[in-house]
mmCIF file of C-alpha atoms in Angstrom:
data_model
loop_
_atom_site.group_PDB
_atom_site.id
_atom_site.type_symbol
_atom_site.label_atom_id
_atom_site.label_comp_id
_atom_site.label_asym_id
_atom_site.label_seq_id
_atom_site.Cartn_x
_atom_site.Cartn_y
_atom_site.Cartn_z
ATOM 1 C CA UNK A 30 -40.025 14.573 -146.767
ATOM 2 C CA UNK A 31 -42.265 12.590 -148.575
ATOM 3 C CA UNK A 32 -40.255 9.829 -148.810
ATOM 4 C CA UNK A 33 -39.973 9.936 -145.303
ATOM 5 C CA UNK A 34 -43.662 9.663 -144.325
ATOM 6 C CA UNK A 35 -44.079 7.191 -147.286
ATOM 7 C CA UNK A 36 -41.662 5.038 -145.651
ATOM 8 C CA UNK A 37 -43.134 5.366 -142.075
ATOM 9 C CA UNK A 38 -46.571 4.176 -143.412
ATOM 10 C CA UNK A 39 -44.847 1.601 -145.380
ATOM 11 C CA UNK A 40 -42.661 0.240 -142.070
ATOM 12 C CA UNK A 41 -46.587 0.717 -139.397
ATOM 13 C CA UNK A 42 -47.939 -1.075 -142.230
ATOM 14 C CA UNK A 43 -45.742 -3.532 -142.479
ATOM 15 C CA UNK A 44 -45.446 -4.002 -138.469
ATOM 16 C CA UNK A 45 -49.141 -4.196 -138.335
ATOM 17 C CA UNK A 46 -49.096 -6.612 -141.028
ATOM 18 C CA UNK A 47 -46.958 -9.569 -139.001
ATOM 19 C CA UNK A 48 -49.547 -12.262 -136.611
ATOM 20 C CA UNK A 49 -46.803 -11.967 -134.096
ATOM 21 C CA UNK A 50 -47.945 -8.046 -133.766
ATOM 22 C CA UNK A 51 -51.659 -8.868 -133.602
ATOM 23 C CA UNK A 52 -50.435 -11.490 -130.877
ATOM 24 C CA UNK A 53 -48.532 -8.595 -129.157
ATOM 25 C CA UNK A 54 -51.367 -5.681 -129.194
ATOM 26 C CA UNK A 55 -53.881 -8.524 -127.992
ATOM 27 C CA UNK A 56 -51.352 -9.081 -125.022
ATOM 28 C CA UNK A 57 -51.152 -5.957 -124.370
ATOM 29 C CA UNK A 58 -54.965 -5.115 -123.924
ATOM 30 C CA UNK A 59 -55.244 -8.562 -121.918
ATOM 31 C CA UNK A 60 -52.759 -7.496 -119.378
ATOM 32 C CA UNK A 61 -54.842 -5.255 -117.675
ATOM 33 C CA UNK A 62 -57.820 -7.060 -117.863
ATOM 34 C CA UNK A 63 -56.272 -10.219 -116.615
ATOM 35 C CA UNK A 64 -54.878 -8.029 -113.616
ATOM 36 C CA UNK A 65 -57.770 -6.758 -112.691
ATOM 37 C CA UNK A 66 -59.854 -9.900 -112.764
ATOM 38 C CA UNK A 67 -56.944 -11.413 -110.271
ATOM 39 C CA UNK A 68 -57.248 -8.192 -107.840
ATOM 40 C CA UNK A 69 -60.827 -7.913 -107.769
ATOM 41 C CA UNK A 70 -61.089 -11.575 -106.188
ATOM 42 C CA UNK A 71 -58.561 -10.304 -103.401
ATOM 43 C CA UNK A 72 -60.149 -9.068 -100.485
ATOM 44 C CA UNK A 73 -56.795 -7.591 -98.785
ATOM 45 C CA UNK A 74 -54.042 -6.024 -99.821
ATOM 46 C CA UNK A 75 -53.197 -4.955 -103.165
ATOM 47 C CA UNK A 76 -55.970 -6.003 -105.061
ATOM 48 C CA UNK A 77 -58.434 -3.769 -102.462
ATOM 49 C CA UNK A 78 -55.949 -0.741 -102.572
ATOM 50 C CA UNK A 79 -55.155 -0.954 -106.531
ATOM 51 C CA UNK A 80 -58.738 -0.985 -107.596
ATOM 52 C CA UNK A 81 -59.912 1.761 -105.405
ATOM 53 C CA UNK A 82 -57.231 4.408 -106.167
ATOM 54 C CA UNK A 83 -56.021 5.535 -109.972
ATOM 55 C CA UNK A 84 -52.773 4.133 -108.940
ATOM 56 C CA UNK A 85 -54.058 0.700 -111.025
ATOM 57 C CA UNK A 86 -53.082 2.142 -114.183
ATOM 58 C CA UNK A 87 -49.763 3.669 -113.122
ATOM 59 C CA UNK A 88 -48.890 0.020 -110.979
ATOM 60 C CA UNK A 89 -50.020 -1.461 -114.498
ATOM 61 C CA UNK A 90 -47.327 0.875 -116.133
ATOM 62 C CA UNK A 91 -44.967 0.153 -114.623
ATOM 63 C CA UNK A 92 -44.672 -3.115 -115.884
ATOM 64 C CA UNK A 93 -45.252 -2.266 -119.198
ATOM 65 C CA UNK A 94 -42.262 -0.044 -118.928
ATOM 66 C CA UNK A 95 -39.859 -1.984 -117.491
ATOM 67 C CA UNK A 96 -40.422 -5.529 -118.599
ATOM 68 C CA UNK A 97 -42.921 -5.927 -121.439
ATOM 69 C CA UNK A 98 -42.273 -2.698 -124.239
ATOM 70 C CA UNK A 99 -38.501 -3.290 -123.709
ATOM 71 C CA UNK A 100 -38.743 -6.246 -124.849
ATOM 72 C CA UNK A 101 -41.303 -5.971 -127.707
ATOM 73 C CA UNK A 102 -38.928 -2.991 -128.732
ATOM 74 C CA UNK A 103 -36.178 -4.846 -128.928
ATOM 75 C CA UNK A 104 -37.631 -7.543 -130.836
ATOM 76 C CA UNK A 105 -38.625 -4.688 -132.905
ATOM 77 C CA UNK A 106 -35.329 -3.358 -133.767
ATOM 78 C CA UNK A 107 -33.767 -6.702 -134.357
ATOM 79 C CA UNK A 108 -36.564 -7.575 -137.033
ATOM 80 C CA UNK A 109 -36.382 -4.283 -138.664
ATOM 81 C CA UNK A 110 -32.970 -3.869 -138.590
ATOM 82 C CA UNK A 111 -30.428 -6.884 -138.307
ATOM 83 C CA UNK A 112 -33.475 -9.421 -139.254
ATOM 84 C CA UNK A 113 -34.689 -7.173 -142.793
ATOM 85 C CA UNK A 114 -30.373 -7.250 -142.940
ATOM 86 C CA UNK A 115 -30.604 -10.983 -142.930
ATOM 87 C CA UNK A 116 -33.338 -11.572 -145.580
ATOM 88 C CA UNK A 117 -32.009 -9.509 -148.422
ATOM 89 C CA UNK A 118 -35.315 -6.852 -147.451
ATOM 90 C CA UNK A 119 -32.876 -3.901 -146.873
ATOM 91 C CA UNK A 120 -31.277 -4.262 -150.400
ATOM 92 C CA UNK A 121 -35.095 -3.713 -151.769
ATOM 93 C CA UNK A 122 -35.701 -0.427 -149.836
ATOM 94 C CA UNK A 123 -32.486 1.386 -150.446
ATOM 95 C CA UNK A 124 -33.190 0.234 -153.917
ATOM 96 C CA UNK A 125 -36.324 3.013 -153.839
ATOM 97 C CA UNK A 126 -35.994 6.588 -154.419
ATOM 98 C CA UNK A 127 -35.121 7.343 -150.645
ATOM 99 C CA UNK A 128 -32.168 8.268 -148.971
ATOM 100 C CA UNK A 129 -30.615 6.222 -146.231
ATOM 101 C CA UNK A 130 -30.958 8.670 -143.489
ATOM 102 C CA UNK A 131 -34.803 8.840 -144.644
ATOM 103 C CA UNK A 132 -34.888 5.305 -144.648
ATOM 104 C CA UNK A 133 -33.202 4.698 -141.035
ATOM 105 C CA UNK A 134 -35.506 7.786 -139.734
ATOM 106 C CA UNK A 135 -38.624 6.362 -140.948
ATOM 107 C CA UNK A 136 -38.244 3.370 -139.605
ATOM 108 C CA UNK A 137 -37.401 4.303 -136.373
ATOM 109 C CA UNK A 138 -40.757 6.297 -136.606
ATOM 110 C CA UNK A 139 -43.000 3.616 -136.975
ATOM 111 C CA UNK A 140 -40.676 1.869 -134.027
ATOM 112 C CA UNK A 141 -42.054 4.842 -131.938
ATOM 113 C CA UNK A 142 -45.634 5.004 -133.158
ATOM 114 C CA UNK A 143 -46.107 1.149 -132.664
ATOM 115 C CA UNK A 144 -44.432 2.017 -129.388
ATOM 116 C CA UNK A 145 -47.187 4.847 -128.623
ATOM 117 C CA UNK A 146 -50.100 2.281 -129.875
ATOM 118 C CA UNK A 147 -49.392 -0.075 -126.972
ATOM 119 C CA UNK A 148 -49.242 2.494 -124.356
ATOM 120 C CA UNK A 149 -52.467 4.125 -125.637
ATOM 121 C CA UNK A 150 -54.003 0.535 -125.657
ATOM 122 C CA UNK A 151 -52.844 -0.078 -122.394
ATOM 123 C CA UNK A 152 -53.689 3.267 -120.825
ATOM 124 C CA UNK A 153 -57.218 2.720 -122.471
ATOM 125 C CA UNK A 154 -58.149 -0.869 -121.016
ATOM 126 C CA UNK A 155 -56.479 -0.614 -117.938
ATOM 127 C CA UNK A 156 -58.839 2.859 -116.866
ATOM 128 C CA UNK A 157 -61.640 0.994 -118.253
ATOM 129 C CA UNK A 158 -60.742 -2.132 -116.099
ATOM 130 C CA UNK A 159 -60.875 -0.082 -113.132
ATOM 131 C CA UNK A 160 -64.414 1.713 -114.425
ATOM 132 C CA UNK A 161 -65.901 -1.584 -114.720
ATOM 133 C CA UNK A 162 -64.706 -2.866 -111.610
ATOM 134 C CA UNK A 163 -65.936 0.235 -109.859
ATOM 135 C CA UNK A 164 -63.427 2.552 -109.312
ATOM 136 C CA UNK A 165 -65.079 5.484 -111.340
ATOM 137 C CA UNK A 166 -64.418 8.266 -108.859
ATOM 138 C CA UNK A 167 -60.831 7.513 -108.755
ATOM 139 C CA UNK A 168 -60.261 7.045 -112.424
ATOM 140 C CA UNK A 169 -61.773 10.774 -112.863
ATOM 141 C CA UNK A 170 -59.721 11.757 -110.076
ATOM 142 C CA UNK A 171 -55.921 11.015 -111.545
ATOM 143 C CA UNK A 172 -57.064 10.895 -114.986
ATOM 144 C CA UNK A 173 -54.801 13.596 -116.300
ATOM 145 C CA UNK A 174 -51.580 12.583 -114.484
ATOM 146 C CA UNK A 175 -52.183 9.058 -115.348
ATOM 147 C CA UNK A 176 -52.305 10.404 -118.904
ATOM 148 C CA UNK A 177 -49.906 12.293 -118.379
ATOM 149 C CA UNK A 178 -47.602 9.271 -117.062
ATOM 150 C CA UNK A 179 -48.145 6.835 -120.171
ATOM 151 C CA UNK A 180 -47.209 10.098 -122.523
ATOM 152 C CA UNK A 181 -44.087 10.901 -120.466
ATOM 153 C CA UNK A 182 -42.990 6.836 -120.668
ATOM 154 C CA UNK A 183 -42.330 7.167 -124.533
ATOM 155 C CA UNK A 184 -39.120 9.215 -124.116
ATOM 156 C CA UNK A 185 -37.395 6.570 -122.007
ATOM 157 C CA UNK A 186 -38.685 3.514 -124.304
ATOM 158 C CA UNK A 187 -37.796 5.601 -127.537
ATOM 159 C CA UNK A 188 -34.551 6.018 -126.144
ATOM 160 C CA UNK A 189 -33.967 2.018 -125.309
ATOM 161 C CA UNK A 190 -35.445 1.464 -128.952
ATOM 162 C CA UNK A 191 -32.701 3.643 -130.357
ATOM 163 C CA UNK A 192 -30.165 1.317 -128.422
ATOM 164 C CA UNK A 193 -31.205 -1.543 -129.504
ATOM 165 C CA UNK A 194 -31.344 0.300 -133.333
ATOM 166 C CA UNK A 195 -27.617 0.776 -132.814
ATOM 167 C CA UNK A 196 -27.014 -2.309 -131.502
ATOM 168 C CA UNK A 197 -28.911 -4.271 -134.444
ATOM 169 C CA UNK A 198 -26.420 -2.818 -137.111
ATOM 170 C CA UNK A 199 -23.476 -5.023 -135.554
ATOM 171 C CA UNK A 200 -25.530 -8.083 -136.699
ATOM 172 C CA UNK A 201 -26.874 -9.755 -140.253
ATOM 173 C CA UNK A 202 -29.328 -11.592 -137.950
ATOM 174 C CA UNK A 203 -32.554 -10.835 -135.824
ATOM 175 C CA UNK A 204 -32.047 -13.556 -133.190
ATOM 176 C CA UNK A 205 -28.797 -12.299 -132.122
ATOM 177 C CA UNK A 206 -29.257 -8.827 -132.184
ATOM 178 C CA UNK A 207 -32.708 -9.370 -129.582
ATOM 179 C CA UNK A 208 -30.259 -11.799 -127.870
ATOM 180 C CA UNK A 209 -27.467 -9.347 -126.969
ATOM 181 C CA UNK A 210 -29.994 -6.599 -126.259
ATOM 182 C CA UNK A 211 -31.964 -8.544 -123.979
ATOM 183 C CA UNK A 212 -28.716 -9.253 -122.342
ATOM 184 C CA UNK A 213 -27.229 -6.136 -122.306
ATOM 185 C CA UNK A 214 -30.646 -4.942 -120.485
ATOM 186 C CA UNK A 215 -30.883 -7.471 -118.194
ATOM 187 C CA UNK A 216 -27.183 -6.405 -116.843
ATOM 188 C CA UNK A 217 -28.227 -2.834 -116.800
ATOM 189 C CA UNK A 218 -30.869 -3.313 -114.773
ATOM 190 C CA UNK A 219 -29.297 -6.242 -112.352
ATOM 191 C CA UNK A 220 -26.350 -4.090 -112.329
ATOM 192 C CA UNK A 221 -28.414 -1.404 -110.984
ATOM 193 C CA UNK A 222 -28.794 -3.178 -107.426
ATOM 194 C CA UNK A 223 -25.171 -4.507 -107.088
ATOM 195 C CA UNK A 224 -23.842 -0.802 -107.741
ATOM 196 C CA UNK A 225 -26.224 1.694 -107.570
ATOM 197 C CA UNK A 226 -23.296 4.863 -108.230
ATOM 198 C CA UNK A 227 -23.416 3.459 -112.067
ATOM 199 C CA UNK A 228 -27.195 2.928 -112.755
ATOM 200 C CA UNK A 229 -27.697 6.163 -113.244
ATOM 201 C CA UNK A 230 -25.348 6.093 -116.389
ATOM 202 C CA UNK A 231 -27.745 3.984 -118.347
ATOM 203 C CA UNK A 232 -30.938 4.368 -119.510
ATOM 204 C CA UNK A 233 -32.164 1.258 -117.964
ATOM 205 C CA UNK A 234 -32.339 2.966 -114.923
ATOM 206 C CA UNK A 235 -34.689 5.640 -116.562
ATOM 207 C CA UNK A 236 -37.592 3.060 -117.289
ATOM 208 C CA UNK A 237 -39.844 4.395 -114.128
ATOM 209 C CA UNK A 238 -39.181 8.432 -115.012
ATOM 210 C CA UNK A 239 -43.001 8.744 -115.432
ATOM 211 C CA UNK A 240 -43.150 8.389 -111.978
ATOM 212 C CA UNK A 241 -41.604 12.080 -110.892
ATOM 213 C CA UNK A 242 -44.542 13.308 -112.746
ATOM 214 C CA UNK A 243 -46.792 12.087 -110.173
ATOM 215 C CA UNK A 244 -46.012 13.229 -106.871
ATOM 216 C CA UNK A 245 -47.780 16.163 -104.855
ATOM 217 C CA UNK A 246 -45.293 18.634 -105.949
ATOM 218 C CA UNK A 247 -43.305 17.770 -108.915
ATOM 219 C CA UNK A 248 -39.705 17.312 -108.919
ATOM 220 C CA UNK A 249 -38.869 20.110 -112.044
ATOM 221 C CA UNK A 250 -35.187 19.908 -111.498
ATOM 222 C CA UNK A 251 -34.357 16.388 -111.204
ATOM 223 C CA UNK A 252 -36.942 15.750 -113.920
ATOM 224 C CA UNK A 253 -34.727 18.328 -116.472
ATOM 225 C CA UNK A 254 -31.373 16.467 -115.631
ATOM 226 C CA UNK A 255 -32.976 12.910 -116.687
ATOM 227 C CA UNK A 256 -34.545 14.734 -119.905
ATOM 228 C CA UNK A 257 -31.443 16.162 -121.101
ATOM 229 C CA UNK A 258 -29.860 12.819 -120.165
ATOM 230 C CA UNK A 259 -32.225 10.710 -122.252
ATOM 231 C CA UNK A 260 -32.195 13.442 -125.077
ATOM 232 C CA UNK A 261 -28.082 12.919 -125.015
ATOM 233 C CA UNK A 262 -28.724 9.014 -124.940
ATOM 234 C CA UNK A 263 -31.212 9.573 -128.018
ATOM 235 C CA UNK A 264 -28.998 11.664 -129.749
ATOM 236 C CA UNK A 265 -26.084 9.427 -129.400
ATOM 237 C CA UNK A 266 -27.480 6.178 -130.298
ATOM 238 C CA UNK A 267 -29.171 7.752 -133.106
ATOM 239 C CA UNK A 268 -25.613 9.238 -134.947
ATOM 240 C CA UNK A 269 -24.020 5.990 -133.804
ATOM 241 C CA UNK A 270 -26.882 4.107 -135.723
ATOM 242 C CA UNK A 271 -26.766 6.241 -138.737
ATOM 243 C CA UNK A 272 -23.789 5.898 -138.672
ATOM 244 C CA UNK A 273 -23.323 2.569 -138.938
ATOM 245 C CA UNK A 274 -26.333 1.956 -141.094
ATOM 246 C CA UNK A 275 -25.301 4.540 -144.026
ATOM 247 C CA UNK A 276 -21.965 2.812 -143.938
ATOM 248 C CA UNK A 277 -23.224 -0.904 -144.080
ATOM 249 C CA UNK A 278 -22.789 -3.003 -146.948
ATOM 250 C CA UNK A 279 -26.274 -5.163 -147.613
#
């Protein structure tokens, strides 16, 4: 166990470490500010209705959860997995006095606490956005679901960061480990319109599950069947990864 959270503290630190992760967090605080600048100059439509209401944050989240933290986790994955593969790094760790599974655990910790650090950034600036822009009563209003939303979001991005974990121990490479996941993502989700009977076999389809948590009256069955979905999805792409990483020659 120590080993373990050794390892995760090594793998944040190292995350946190890279300018391209500094670029990312930075991008990911500007996004809602940037939004917010562009809505409060509109005087119809959106802009009006997303800065009066606490649905900002959760429009804002949306986003985040379908375009923007998929991606940064799959870049994520690639580098730590197929890209550390690639550069001799792996050889170095399983060279320390920790196991594989610890190893492949830990670092698929710090993939899900770097994932929780952008959503907790984003949560922050975007209900401070809509503070500063005036929109104080509604902020206090849906505080706790919107809260509630960005804490739910983790289990379908964990699960997509798993994926592309499993996926990144077919390659020695990070480039074409993001490619094919990016790929394989964009298909999902395209695939999604063209036949809608098979999107809900795929996680991709999962990316907006913090919004069942936010109606009137919530939605506790459908909201267990998608749970025990992802949880199958997390637990299969985790043994598959394993799997494949305990066996792999670096």
């Amino acid at each position: 166990m120590p080993s373990f959270y050794a390892n995760t503290v090594n793998e944040l630190a190292k995350l946190l470490a890279r300018r391209k992760t500094i670029v990312f967090l930075v991008l990911t605080a500007l996004v809602p500010i940037a939004a917010a600048a562009a809505a409060s100059r509109l005087q119809f439509g959106f802009g009006v209705a997303a800065l009066t209401s606490a649905d900002f944050p959760v429009i804002l989240l949306g986003f985040y959860t379908a375009v923007y933290l998929p991606l940064l986790l799959f870049m994520t994955a690639s580098d730590m997995f197929a890209g550390e593969a690639g550069d001799k790094t792996m050889k170095l760790l399983l060279t320390r006095p920790i196991t594989r599974f610890q190893a492949f655990a830990s670092k698929l910790a710090a993939m899900l606490g770097y994932t929780a650090l952008h959503l907790a950034i984003a949560f922050v600036v975007s209900v401070a956005s809509l503070l500063f822009l005036g929109g104080g009563g509604a902020v206090v209003q849906g505080l706790g679901r919107t809260a509630a939303a960005y804490v739910t979001a983790l289990l379908p991005l964990f699960t997509l960061g798993l994926a592309a974990a499993f996926i990144a121990q077919f390659f020695k490479n990070g480039s074409g480990a993001l490619t094919v996941c990016i790929l394989l993502y964009a298909s999902a989700k395209l695939g999604a319109y063209f036949v809608p009977a098979l999107a809900v076999y795929t996680p991709a389809a999962y990316t907006d599950w913090h919004m069942l948590w936010l109606g009137a009256s919530v939605a506790s069955g459908k909201i267990l069947n998608v749970f025990m979905f992802l949880a199958a999805c997390c637990i299969l792409f985790f043994t598959g990864g394993y799997t494949l990483f305990e066996r792999k020659q670096y």
